XYZ file of N, CA and C in Angstrom:
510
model
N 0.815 29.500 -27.297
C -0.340 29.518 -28.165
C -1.222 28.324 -27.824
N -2.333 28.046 -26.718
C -2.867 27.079 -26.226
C -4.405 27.218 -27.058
N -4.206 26.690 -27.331
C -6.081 26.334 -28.094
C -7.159 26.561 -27.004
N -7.841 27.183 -27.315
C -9.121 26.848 -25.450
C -10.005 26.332 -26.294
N -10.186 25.617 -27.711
C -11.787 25.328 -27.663
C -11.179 23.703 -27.731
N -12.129 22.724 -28.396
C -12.259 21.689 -28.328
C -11.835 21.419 -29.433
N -11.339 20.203 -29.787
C -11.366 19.744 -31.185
C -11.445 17.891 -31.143
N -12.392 17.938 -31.935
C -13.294 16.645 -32.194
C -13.105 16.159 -33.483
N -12.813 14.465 -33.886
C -12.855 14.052 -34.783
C -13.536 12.463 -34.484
N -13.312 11.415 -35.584
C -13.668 10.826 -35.558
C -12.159 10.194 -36.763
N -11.866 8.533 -36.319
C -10.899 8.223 -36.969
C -10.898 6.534 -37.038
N -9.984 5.788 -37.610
C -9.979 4.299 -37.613
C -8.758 3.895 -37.424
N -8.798 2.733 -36.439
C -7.220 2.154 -36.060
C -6.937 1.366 -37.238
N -5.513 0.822 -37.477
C -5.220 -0.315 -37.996
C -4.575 -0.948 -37.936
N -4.570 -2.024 -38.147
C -3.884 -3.350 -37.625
C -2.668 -3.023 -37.756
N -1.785 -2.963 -39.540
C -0.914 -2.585 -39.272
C 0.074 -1.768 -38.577
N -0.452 -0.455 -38.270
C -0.182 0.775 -37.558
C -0.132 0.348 -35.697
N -1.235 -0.639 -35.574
C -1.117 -1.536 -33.851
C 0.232 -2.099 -33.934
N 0.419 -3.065 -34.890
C 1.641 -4.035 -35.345
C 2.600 -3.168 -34.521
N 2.904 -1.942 -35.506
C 3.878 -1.259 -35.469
C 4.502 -0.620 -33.806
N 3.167 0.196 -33.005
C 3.588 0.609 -31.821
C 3.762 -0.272 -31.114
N 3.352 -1.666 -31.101
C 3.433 -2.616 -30.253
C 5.028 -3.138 -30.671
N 5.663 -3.005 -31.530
C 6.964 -3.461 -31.899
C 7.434 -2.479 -31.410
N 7.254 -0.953 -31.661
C 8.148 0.420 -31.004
C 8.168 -0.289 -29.172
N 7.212 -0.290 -28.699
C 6.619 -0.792 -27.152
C 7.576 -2.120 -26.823
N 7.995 -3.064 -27.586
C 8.757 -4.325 -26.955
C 10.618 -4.134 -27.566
N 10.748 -3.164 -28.360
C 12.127 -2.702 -28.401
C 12.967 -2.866 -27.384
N 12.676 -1.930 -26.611
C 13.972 -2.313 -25.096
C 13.979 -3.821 -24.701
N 12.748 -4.474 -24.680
C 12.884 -5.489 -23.890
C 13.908 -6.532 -25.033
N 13.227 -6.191 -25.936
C 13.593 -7.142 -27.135
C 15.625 -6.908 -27.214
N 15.627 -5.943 -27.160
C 17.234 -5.699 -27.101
C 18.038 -6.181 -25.913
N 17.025 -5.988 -24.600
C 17.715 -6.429 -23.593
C 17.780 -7.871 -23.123
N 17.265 -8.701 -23.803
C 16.876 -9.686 -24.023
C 18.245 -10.462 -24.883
N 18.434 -9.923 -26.082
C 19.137 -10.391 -26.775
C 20.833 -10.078 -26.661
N 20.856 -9.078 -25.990
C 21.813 -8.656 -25.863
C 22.396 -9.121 -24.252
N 21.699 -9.330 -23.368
C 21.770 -10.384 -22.262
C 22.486 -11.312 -22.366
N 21.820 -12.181 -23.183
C 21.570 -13.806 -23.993
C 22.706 -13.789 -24.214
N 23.640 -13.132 -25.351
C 24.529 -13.002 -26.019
C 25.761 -12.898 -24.917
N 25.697 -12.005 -24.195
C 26.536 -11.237 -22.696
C 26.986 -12.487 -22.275
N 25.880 -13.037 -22.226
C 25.863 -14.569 -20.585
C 26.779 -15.674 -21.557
N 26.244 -16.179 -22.845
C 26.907 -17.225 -23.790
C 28.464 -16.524 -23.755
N 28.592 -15.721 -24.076
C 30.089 -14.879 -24.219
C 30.906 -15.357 -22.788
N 30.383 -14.898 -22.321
C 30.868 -15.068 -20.701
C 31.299 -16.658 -20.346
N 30.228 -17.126 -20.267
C 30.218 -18.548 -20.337
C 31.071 -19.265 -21.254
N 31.170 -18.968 -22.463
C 32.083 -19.797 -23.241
C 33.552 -19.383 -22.904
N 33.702 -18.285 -22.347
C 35.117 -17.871 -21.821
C 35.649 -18.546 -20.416
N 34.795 -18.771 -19.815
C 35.097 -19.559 -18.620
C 35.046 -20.902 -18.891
N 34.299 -21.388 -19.376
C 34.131 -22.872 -19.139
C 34.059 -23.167 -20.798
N 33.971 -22.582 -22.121
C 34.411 -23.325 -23.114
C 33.012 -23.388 -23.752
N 32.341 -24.176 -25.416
C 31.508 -24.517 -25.733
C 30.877 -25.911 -25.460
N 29.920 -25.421 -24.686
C 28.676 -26.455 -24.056
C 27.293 -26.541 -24.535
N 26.163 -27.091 -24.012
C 25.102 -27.035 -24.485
C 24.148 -25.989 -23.946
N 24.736 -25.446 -22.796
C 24.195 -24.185 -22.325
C 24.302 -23.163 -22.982
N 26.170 -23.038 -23.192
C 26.256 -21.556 -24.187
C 25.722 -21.720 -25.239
N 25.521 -22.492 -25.917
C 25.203 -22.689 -27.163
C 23.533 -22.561 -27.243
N 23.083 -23.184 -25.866
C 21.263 -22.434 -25.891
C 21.209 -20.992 -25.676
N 22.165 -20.498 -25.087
C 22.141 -18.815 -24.774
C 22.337 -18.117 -25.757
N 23.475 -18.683 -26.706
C 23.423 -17.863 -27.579
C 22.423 -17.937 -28.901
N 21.954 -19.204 -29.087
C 20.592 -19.431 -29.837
C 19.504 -18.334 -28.985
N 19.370 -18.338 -28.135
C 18.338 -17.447 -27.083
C 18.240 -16.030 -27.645
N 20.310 -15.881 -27.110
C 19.891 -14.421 -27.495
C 19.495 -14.083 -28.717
N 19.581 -14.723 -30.302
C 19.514 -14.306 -31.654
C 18.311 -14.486 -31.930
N 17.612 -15.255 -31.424
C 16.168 -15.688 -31.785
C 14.999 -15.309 -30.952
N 15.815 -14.500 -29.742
C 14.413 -14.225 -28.876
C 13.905 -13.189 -29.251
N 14.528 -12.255 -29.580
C 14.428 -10.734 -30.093
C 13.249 -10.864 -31.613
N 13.966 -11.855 -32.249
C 13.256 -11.792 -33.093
C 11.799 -12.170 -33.200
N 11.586 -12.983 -32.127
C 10.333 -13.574 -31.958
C 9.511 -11.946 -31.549
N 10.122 -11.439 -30.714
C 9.352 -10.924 -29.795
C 8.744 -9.487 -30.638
N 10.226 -8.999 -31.653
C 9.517 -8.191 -32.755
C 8.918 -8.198 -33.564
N 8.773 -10.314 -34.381
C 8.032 -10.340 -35.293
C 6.801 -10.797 -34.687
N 6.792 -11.950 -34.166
C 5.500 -12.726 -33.615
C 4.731 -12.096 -32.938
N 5.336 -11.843 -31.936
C 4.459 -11.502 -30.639
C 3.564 -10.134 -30.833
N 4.199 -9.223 -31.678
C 3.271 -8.218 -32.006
C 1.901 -8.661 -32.899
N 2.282 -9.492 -33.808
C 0.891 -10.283 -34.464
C 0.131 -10.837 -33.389
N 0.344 -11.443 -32.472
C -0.145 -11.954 -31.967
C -1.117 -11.114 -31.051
N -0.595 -9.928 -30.737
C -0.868 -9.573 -29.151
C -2.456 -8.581 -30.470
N -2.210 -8.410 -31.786
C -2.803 -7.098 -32.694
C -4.134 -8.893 -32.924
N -3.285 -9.708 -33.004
C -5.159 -10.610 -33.474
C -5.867 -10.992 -32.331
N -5.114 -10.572 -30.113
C -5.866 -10.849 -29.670
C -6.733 -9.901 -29.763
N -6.373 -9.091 -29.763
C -7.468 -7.447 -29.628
C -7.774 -7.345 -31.046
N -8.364 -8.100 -31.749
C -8.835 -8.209 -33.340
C -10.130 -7.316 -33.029
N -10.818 -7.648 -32.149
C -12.253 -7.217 -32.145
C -12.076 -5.859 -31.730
N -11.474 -4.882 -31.286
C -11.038 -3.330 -31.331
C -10.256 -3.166 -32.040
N -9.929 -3.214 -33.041
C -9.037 -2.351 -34.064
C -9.648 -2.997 -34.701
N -9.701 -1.623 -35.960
C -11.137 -1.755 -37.337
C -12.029 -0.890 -37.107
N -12.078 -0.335 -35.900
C -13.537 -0.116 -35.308
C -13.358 1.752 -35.460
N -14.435 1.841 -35.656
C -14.357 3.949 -35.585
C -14.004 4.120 -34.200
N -13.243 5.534 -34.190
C -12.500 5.938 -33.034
C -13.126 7.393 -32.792
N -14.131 7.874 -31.700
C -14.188 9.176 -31.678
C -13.358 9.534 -30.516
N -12.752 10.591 -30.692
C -11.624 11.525 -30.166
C -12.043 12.905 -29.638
N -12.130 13.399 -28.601
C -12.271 14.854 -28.236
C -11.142 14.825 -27.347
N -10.791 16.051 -27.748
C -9.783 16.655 -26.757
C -9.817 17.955 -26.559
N -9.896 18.613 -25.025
C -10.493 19.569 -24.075
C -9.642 19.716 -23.549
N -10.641 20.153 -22.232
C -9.263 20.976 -20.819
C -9.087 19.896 -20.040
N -9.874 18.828 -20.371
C -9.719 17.908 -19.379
C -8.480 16.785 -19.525
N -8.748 17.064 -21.081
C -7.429 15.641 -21.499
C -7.981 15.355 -22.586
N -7.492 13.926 -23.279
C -8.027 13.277 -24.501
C -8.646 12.397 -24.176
N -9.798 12.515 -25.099
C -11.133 11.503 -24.934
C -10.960 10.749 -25.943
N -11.190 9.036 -25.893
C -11.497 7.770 -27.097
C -12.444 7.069 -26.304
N -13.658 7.605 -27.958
C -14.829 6.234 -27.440
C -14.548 5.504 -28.537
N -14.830 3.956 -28.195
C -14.434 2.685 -28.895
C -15.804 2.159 -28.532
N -17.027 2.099 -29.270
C -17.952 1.559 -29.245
C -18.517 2.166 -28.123
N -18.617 1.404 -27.361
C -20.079 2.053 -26.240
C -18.699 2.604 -24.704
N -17.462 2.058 -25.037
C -17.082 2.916 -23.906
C -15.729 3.799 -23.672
N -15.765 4.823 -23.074
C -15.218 6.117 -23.602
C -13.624 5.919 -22.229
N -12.486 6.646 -22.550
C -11.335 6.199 -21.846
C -10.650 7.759 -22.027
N -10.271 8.513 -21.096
C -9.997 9.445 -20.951
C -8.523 9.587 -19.969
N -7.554 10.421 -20.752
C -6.558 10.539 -20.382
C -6.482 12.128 -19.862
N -5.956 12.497 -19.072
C -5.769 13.296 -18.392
C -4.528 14.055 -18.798
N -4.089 15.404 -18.747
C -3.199 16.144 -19.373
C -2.171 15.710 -18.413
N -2.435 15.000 -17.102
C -0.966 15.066 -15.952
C -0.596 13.756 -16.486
N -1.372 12.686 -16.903
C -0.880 11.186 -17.762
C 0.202 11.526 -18.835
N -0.307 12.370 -19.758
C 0.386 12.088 -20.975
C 1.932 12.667 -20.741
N 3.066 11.953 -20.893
C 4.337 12.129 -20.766
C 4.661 13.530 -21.649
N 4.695 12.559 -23.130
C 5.446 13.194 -24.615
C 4.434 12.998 -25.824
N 4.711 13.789 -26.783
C 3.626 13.567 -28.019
C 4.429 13.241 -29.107
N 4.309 12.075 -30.089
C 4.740 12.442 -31.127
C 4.206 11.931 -32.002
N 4.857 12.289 -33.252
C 4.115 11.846 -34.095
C 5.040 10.763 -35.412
N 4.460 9.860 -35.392
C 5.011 8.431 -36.404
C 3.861 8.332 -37.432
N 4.492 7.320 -37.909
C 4.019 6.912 -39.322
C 2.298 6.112 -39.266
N 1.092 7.495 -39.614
C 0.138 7.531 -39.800
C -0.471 7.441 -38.183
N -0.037 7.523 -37.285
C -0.168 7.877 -35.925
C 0.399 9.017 -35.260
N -0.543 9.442 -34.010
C 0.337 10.376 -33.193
C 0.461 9.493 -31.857
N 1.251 8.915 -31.267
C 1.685 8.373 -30.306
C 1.861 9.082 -28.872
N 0.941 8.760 -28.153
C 1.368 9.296 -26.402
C 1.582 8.439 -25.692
N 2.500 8.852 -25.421
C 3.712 8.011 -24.080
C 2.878 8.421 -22.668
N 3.024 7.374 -22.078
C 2.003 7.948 -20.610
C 3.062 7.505 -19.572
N 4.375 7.062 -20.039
C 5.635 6.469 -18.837
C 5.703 5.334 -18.473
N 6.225 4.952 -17.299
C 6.114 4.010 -16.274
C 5.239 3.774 -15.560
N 4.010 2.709 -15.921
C 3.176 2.150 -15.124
C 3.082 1.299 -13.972
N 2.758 1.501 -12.821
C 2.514 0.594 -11.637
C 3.007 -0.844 -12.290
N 4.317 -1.742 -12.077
C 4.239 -3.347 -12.586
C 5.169 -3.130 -13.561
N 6.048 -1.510 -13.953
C 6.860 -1.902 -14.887
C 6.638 -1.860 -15.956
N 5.651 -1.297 -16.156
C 5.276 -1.507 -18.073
C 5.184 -0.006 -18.345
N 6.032 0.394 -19.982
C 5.916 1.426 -20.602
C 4.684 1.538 -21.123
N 4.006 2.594 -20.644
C 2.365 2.280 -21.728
C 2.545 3.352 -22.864
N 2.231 3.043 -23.415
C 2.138 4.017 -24.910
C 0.321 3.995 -25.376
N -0.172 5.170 -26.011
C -1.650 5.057 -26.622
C -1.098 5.775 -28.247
N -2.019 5.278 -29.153
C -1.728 6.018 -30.034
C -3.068 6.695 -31.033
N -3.310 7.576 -31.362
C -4.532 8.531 -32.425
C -4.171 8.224 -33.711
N -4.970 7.240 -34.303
C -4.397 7.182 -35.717
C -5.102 8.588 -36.495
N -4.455 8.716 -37.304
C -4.506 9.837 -38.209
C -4.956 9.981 -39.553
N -5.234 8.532 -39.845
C -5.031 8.129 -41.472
C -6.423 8.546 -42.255
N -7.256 9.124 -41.515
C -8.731 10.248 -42.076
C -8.195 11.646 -41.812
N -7.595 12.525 -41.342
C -6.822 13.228 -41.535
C -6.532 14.515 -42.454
N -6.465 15.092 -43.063
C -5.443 15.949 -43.781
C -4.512 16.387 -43.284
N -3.227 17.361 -43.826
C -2.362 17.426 -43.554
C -2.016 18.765 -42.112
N -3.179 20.004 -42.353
C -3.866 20.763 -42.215
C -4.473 20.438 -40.445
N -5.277 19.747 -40.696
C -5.433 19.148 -39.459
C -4.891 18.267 -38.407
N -3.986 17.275 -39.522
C -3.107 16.628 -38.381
C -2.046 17.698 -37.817
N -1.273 18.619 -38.239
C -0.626 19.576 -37.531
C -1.309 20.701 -36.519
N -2.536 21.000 -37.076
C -3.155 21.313 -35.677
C -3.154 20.695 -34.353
N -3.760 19.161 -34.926
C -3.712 17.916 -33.575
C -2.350 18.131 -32.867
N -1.421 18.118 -33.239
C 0.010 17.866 -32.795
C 0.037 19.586 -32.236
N -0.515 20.166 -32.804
C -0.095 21.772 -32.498
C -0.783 21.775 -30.324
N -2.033 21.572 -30.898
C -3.202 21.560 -29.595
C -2.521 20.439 -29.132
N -2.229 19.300 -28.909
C -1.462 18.092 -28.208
C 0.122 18.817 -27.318
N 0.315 19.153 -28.126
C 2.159 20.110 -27.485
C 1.267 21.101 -26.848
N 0.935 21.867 -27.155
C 0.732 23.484 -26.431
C -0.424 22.970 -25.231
N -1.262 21.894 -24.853
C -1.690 21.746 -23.812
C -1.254 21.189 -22.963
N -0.232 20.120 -23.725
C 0.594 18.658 -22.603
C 1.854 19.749 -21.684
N 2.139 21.067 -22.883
C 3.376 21.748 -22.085
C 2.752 22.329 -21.150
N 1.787 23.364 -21.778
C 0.853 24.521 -20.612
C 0.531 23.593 -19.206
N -0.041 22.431 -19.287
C -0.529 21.796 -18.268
C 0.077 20.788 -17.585
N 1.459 19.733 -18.106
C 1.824 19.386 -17.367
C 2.947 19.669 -17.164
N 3.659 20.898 -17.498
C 5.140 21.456 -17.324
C 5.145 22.401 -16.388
N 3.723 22.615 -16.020
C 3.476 23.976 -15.716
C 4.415 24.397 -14.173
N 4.608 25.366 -14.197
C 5.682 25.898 -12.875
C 4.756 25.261 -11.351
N 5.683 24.848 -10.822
C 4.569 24.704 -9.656
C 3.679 25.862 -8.675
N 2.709 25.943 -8.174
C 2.404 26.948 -7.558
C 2.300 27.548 -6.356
């Protein structure tokens, strides 16, 4: 059931809701991080006993995680203060999904977008593994919305991302 027409809205990011994917987005690292930390102090205190190393590793591992889920997402949502707040227009076609953010427009392509889903007052697209290692994630906030329409979005989002990038090869 693929939609062929267009569907156009207009919507607003928010800080909190940035907060949030940017914490979903540093999860792995944040775990692998801490759970490292923890690995290496363990290790270390078994071989050689309590020192000032294990004892920074394992401070490392308990506290890095946390930084990185609480802080660093504030941080990274007040550098980009000046885009989020801002109206979001959205079209999405045959071509992919369109966001203009003030005067300039960023278009994703149906072979980009991985997976669709949908979280709390967002629909989230995963676009994979980027060139350098980085998971990129984009997300459509939803929070102008009805209920009605956001399941359409998600309806037209699945039935084009499958039709077009699952598609059998030819």
């Amino acid at each position: 059931m693929e939609d062929t027409g267009q569907l156009t809205f207009h919507t607003q990011s928010d800080p909190q809701l940035a907060k949030a994917l940017a914490r979903r987005a540093l999860l792995p690292f944040a775990l692998t991080v801490g759970v490292g930390g923890l690995a290496l102090a363990v290790l270390l205190y078994l071989i050689d006993g309590p020192d000032t190393l294990v004892k920074a590793l394992a401070f490392t591992g308990v506290f890095a995680p946390l930084v990185l889920m609480f802080v660093a997402p504030g941080k990274a949502v007040a550098r980009a203060g000046d885009q989020i707040g801002r109206p979001i227009g959205v079209k999405i076609d045959v071509e992919g999904v369109h966001t203009t953010h003030g005067f300039s427009t960023t278009t994703l392509g149906w072979s980009e977008i991985k997976t669709v889903r949908s979280a709390r007052g967002q629909i989230v697209l995963s676009l994979g593994w980027q060139p350098g290692g980085k998971l990129a994630t984009t997300s459509i906030p939803t929070a102008g919305l009805d209920p009605a329409e956001k399941a359409r979005l998600l309806a037209v989002l699945d039935s084009r991302g499958a039709a077009l990038t699952k598609a059998p090869p030819s």
